[in-house]
Short mmCIF file of C-alpha atoms in Angstrom, two decimals:
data_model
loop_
_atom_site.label_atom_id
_atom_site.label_comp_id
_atom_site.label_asym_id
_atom_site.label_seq_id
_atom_site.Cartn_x
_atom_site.Cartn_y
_atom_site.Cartn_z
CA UNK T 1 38.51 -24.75 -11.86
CA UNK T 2 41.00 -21.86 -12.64
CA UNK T 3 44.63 -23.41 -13.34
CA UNK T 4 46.92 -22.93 -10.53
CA UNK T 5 49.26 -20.73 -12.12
CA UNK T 6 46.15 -18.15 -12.58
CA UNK T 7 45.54 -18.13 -9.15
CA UNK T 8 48.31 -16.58 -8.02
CA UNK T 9 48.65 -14.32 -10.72
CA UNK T 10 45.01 -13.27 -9.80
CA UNK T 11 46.26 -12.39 -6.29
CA UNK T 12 48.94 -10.91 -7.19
CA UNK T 13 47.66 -8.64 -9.68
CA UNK T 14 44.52 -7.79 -6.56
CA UNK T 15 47.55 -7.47 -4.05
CA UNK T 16 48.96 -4.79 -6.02
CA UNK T 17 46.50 -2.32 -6.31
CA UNK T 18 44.61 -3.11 -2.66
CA UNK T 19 47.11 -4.89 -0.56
CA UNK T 20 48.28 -3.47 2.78
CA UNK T 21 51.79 -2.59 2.33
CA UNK T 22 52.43 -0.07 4.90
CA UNK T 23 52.29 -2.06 8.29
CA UNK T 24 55.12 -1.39 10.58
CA UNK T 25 57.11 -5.20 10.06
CA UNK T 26 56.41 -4.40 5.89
CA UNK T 27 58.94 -1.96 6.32
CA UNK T 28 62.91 -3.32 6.72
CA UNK T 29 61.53 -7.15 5.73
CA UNK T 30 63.82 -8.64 7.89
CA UNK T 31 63.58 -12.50 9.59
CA UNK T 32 63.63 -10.75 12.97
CA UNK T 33 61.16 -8.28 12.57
CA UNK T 34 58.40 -10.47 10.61
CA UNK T 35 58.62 -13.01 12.91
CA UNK T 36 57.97 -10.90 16.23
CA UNK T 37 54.94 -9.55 13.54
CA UNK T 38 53.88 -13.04 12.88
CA UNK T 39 54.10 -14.52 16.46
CA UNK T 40 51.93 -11.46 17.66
CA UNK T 41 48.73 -11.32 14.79
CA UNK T 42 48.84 -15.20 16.05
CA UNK T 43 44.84 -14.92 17.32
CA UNK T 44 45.28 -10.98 17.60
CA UNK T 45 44.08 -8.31 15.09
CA UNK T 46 46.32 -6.31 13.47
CA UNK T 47 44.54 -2.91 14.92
CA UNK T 48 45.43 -4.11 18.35
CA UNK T 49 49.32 -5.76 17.60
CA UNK T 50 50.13 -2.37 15.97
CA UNK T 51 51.19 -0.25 19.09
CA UNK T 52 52.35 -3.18 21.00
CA UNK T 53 54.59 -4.49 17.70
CA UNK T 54 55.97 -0.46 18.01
CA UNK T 55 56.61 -0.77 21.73
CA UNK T 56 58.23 -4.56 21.45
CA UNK T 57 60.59 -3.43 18.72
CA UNK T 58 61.67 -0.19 20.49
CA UNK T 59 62.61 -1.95 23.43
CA UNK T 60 64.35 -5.27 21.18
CA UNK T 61 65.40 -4.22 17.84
CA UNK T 62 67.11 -7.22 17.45
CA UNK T 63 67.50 -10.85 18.61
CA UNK T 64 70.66 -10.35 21.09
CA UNK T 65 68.46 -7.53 22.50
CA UNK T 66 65.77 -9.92 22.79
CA UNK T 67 67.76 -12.70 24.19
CA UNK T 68 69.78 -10.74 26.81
CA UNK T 69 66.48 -9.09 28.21
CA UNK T 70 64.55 -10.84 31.48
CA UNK T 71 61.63 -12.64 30.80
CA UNK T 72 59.93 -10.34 32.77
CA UNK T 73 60.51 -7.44 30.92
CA UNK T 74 59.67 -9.48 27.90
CA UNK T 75 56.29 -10.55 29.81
CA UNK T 76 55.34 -6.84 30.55
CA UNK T 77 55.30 -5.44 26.78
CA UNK T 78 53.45 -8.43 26.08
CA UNK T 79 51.18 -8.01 29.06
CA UNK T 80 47.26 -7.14 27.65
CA UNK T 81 47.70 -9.18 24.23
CA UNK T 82 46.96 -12.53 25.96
CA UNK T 83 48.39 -16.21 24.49
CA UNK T 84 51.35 -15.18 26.86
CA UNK T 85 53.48 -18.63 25.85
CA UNK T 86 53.87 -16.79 22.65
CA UNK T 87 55.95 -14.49 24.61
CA UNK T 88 57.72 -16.91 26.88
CA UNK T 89 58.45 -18.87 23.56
CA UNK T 90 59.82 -15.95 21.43
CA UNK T 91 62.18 -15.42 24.47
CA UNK T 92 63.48 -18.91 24.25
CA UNK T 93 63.62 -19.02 20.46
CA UNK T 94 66.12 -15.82 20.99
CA UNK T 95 68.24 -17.10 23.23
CA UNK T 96 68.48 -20.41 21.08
CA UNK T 97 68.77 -18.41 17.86
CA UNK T 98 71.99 -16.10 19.86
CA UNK T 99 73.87 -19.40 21.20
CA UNK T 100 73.41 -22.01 18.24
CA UNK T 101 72.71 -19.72 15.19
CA UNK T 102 75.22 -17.08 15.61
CA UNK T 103 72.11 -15.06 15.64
CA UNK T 104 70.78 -16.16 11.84
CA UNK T 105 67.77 -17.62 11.30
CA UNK T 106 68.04 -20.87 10.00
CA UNK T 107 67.13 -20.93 5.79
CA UNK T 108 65.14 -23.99 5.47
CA UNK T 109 61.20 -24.16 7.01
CA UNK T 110 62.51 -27.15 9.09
CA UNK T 111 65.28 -25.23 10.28
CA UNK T 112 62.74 -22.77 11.50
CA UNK T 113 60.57 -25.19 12.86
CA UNK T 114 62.75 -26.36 15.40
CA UNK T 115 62.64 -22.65 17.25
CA UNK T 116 60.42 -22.62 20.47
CA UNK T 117 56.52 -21.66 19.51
CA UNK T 118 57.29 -21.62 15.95
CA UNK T 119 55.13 -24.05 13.25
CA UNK T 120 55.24 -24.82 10.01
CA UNK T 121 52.77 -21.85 8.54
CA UNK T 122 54.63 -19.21 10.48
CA UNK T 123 58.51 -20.68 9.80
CA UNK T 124 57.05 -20.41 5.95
CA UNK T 125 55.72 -16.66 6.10
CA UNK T 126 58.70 -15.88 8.15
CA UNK T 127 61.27 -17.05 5.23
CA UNK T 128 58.85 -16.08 2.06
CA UNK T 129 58.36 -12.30 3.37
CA UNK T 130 61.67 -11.61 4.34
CA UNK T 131 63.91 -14.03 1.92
CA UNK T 132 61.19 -14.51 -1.21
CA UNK T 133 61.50 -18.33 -0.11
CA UNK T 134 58.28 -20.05 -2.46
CA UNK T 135 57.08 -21.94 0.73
CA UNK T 136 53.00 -22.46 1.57
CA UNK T 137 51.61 -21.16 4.81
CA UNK T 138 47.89 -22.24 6.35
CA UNK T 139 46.82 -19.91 8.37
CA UNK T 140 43.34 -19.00 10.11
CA UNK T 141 43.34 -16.65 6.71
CA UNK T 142 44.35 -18.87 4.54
CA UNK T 143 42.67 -21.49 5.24
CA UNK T 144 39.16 -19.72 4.86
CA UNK T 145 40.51 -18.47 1.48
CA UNK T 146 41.05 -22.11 0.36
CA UNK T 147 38.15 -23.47 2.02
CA UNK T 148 35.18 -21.74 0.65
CA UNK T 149 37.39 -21.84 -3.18
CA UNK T 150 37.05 -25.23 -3.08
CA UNK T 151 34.00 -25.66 -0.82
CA UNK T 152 35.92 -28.57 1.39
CA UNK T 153 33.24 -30.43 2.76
CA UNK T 154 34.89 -31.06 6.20
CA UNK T 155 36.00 -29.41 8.99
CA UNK T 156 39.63 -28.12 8.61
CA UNK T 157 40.86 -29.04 11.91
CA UNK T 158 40.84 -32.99 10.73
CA UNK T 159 43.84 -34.04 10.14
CA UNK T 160 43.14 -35.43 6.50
CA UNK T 161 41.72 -32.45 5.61
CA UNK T 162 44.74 -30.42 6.83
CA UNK T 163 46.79 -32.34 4.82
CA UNK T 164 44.85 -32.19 1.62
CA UNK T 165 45.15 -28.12 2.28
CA UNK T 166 48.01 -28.07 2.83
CA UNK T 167 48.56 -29.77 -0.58
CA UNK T 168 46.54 -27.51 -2.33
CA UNK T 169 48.09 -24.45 -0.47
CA UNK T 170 51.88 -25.87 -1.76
CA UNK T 171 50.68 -26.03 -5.67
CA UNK T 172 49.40 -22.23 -5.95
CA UNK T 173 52.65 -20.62 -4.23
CA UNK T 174 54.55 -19.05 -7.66
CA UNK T 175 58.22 -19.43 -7.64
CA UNK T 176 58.75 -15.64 -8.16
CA UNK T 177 57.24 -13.15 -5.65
CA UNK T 178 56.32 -15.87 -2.75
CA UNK T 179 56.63 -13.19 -0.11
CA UNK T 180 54.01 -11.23 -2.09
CA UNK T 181 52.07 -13.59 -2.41
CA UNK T 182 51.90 -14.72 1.20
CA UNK T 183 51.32 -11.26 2.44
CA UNK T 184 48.39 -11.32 -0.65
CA UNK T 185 46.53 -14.39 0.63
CA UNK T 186 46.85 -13.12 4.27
CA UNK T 187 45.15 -10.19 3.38
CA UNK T 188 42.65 -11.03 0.99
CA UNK T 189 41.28 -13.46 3.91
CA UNK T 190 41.30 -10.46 6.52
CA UNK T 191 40.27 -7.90 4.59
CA UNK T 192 37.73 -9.63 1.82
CA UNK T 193 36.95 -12.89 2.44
CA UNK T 194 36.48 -12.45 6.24
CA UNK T 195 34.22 -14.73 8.48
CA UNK T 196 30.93 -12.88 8.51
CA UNK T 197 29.54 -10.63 5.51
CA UNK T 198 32.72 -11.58 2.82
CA UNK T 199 33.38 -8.55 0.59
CA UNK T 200 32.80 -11.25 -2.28
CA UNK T 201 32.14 -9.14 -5.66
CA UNK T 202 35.39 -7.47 -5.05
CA UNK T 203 37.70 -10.71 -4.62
CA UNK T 204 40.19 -11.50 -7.61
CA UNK T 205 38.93 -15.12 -6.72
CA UNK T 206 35.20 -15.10 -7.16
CA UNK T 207 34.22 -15.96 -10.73
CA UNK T 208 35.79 -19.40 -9.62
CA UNK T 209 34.61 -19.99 -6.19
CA UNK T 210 33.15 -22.79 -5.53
CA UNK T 211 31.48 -21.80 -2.46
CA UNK T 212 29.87 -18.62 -4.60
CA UNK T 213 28.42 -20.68 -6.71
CA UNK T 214 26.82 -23.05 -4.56
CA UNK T 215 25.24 -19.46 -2.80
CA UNK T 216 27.02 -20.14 0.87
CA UNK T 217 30.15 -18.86 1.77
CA UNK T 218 29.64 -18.52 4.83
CA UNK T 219 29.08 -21.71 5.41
CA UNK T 220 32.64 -22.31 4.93
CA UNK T 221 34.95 -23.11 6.17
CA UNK T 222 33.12 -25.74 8.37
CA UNK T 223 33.00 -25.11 11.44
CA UNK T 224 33.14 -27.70 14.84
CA UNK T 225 30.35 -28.55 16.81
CA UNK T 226 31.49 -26.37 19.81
CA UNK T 227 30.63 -27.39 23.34
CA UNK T 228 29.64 -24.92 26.23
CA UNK T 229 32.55 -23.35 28.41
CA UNK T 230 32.03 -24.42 31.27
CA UNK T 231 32.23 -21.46 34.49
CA UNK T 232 34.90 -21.18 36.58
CA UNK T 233 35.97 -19.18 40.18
CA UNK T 234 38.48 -17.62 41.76
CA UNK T 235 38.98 -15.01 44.67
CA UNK T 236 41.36 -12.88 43.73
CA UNK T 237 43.49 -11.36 46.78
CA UNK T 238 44.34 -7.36 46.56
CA UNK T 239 46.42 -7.64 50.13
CA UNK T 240 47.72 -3.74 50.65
CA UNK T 241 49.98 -3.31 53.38
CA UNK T 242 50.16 0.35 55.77
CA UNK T 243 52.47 1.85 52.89
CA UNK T 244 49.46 1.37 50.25
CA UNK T 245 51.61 -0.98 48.48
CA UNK T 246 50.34 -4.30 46.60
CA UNK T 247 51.38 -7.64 47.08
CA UNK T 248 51.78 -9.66 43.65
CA UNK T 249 52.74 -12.73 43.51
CA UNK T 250 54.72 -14.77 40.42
CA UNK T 251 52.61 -17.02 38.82
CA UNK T 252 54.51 -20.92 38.06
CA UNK T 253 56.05 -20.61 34.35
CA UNK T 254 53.73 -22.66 32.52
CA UNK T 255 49.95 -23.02 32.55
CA UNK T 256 47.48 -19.98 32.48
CA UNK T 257 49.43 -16.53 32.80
CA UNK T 258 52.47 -18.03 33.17
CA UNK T 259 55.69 -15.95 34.31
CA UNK T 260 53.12 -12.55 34.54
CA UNK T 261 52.99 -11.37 38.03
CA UNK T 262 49.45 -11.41 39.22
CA UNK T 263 47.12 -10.95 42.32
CA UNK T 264 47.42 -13.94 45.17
CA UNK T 265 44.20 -16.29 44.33
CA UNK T 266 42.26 -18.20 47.70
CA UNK T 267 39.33 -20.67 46.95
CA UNK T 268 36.09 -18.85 47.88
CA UNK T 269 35.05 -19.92 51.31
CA UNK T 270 34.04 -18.33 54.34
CA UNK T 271 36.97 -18.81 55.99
CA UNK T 272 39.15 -16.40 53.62
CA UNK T 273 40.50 -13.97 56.49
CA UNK T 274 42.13 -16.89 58.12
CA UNK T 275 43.15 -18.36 54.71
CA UNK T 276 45.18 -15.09 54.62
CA UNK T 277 46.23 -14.83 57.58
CA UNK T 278 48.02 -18.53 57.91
CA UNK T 279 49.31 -18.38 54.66
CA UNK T 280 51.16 -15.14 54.56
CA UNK T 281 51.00 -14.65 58.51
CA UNK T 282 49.24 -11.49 57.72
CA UNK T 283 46.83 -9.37 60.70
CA UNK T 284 44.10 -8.49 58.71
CA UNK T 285 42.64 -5.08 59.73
CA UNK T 286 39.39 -3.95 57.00
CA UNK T 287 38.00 -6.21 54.36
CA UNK T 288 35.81 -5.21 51.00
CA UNK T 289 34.58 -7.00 48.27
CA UNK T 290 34.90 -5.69 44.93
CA UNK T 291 32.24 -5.83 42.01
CA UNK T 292 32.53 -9.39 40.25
CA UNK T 293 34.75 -9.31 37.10
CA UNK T 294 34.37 -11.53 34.07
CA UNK T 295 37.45 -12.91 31.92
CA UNK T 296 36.42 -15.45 29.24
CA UNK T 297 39.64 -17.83 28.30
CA UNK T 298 39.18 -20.07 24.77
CA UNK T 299 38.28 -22.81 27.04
CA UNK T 300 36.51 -21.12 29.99
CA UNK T 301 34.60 -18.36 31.34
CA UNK T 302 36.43 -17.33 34.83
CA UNK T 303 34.41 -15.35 37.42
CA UNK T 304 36.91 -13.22 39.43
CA UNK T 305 35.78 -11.93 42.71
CA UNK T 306 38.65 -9.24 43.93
CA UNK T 307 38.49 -8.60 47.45
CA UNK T 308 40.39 -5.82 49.61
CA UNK T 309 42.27 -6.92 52.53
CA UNK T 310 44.28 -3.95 54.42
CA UNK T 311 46.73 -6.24 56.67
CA UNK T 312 49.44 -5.61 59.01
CA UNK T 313 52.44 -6.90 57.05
CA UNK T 314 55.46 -6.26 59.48
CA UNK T 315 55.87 -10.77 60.51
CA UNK T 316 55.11 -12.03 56.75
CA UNK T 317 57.42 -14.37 55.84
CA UNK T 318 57.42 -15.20 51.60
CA UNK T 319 59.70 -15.93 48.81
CA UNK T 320 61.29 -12.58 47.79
CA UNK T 321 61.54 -14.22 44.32
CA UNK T 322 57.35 -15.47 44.26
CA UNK T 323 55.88 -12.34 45.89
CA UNK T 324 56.60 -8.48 46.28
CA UNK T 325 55.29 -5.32 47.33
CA UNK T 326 54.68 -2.80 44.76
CA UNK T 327 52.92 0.96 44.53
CA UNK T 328 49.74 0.48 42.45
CA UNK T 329 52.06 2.52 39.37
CA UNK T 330 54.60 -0.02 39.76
CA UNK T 331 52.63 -3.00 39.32
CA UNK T 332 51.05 -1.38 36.24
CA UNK T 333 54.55 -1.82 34.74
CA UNK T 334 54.75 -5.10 35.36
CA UNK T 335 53.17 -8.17 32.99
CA UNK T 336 50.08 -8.50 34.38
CA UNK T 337 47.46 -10.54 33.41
CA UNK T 338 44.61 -8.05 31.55
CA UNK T 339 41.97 -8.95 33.84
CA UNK T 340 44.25 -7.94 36.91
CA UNK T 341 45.63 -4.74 35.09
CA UNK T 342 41.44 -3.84 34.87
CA UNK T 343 40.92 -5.02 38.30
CA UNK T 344 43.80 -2.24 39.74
CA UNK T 345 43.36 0.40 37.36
CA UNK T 346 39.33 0.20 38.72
CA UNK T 347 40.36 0.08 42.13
CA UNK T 348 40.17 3.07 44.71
#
């Protein structure tokens, strides 16, 4: 096995000449900006943060800005990259950061760690990117880089197995360079040693991978027996009043699309006029269905059936603060939920 210090002098030296070093939050290293960068490629390709990263950072260049904006602003330039307690959390984490931190990150990982939505791998690239701090991260990257070097037998997500990579992960950071490095690792296991087809006669890494020389990368790192997501339903509501206007309603903080302001849901039953009707006190006038619209979550697959309601709107009574009317261009402003953003960009 190649000595530790070889390894990241191997990654280095590959980082140098093929490393990615002109992403947006590369530029102007600072703890701010790499951790908005590093909360947003959480479960989201780089391709797709890039616009929204430009967007986010226009609008909060810095913590205070982040901290003194609403959540729902906050929730609508995060609205489309799904995960959306990432962006409840990074609004919490700047208000915490303004009123107990004088603004300053805190310079330890721990420190870091006790910031709303922040772990240990991302408090670590967060401090060795923008301060050179030698500290390990274990990301989805990461860990596949590790995993098929040393062909670990066992599935990751074990908790003795995390711990034993996250050992090994510790002993190959250098002192000098650590925020090279971490950007080097993170890269070499998105751009080289990715889950299908691995690039694997190009990697610094190979002539000492164990996985390569027992002829199954792939196989690595092993993965858990997954279970079949189950189908779920909802009838989603599109109520428009005589103006044309929507009605959205706030969905609770927590739970699935929490804080985004989405499309009033109604079990599926027969009975949905009158569900309608004695809920918002609503005189429903014409009634369509809308083409069935697929959103798969990590967990589920949810079936969304959108139907039209025109209603007479002039006796509802509702929570000005839960529910409001907006033009169709309005609510596209708004965090929405993706699938509801489709459904009313699709709709006549």
């Amino acid at each position: 096995m190649i000595p530790t210090e070889k390894f990241s002098e191997r990654v280095l030296s590959w980082f140098d000449e093929h490393g990615r070093k002109d992403l947006p939050w590369q530029q102007d290293k600072t703890p701010y900006r790499v951790w908005i960068s590093e909360i947003m490629l959480q479960q989201t390709q780089v391709a797709t943060v890039i616009p929204y990263y430009a967007r986010f950072m226009s609008s909060f260049s810095s913590v205070e800005a982040l901290a003194n904006a609403s959540e729902d602003d906050v929730l609508s330039h995060w609205s489309g990259l799904g995960y959306y307690a990432r962006a409840r959390n990074l609004h919490k984490a700047a208000k915490k950061l303004v009123s107990e931190f004088d603004s300053e990150f805190p310079l330890t990982v721990e420190g870091v760690c006790e910031l709303p939505g922040i772990g240990r791998s991302t408090a670590a690239a967060i401090l060795s990117i923008s301060r050179g701090v030698p500290a390990a991260i274990l990301d989805g990257n990461v860990k596949r880089v590790l995993a098929r070097f040393h062909a670990v037998p066992t599935w990751p997500g074990e908790k003795k197995t995390e711990n034993r990579m996250w050992e090994v992960a510790e002993s190959y950071v250098p002192e000098k360079r650590a925020g090279d490095y971490t950007q080097a690792m993170m890269d070499l296991g998105a751009t080289l040693c990715t889950r299908s087809k691995p690039q694997c006669l190009l990697c610094p890494l190979s002539h000492d991978c164990l996985a390569i020389k027992q002829g199954n990368p792939t196989d690595f790192p092993i993965k858990k027996v997954k279970k079949a997501k189950p189908t779920k339903s909802t009838v989603m509501l599109i109520l428009v009043n005589e103006s044309g206007e929507l009605l959205l309603e706030k969905r609770p903080s927590v739970g699935i699309w929490g804080g985004l302001w989405s499309l009033p849901e109604s079990a599926e039953s027969e009975s949905l006029i009158l569900d309608v009707e004695q809920r918002f006190q609503f005189q429903s006038i014409a009634e369509k269905t809308l083409a069935v619209f697929r959103h798969t979550f990590s967990h589920y697959h949810l079936m969304i059936h959108p139907v039209r309601l025109v209603v007479a709107s002039q006796h509802m009574v509702y929570d000005g603060n839960k529910y409001q009317w907006c033009t169709k261009e309005q609510s596209l402003n708004l965090g929405l939920p993706a699938p509801v953003r489709q459904i009313l960009i699709e709709m006549e």
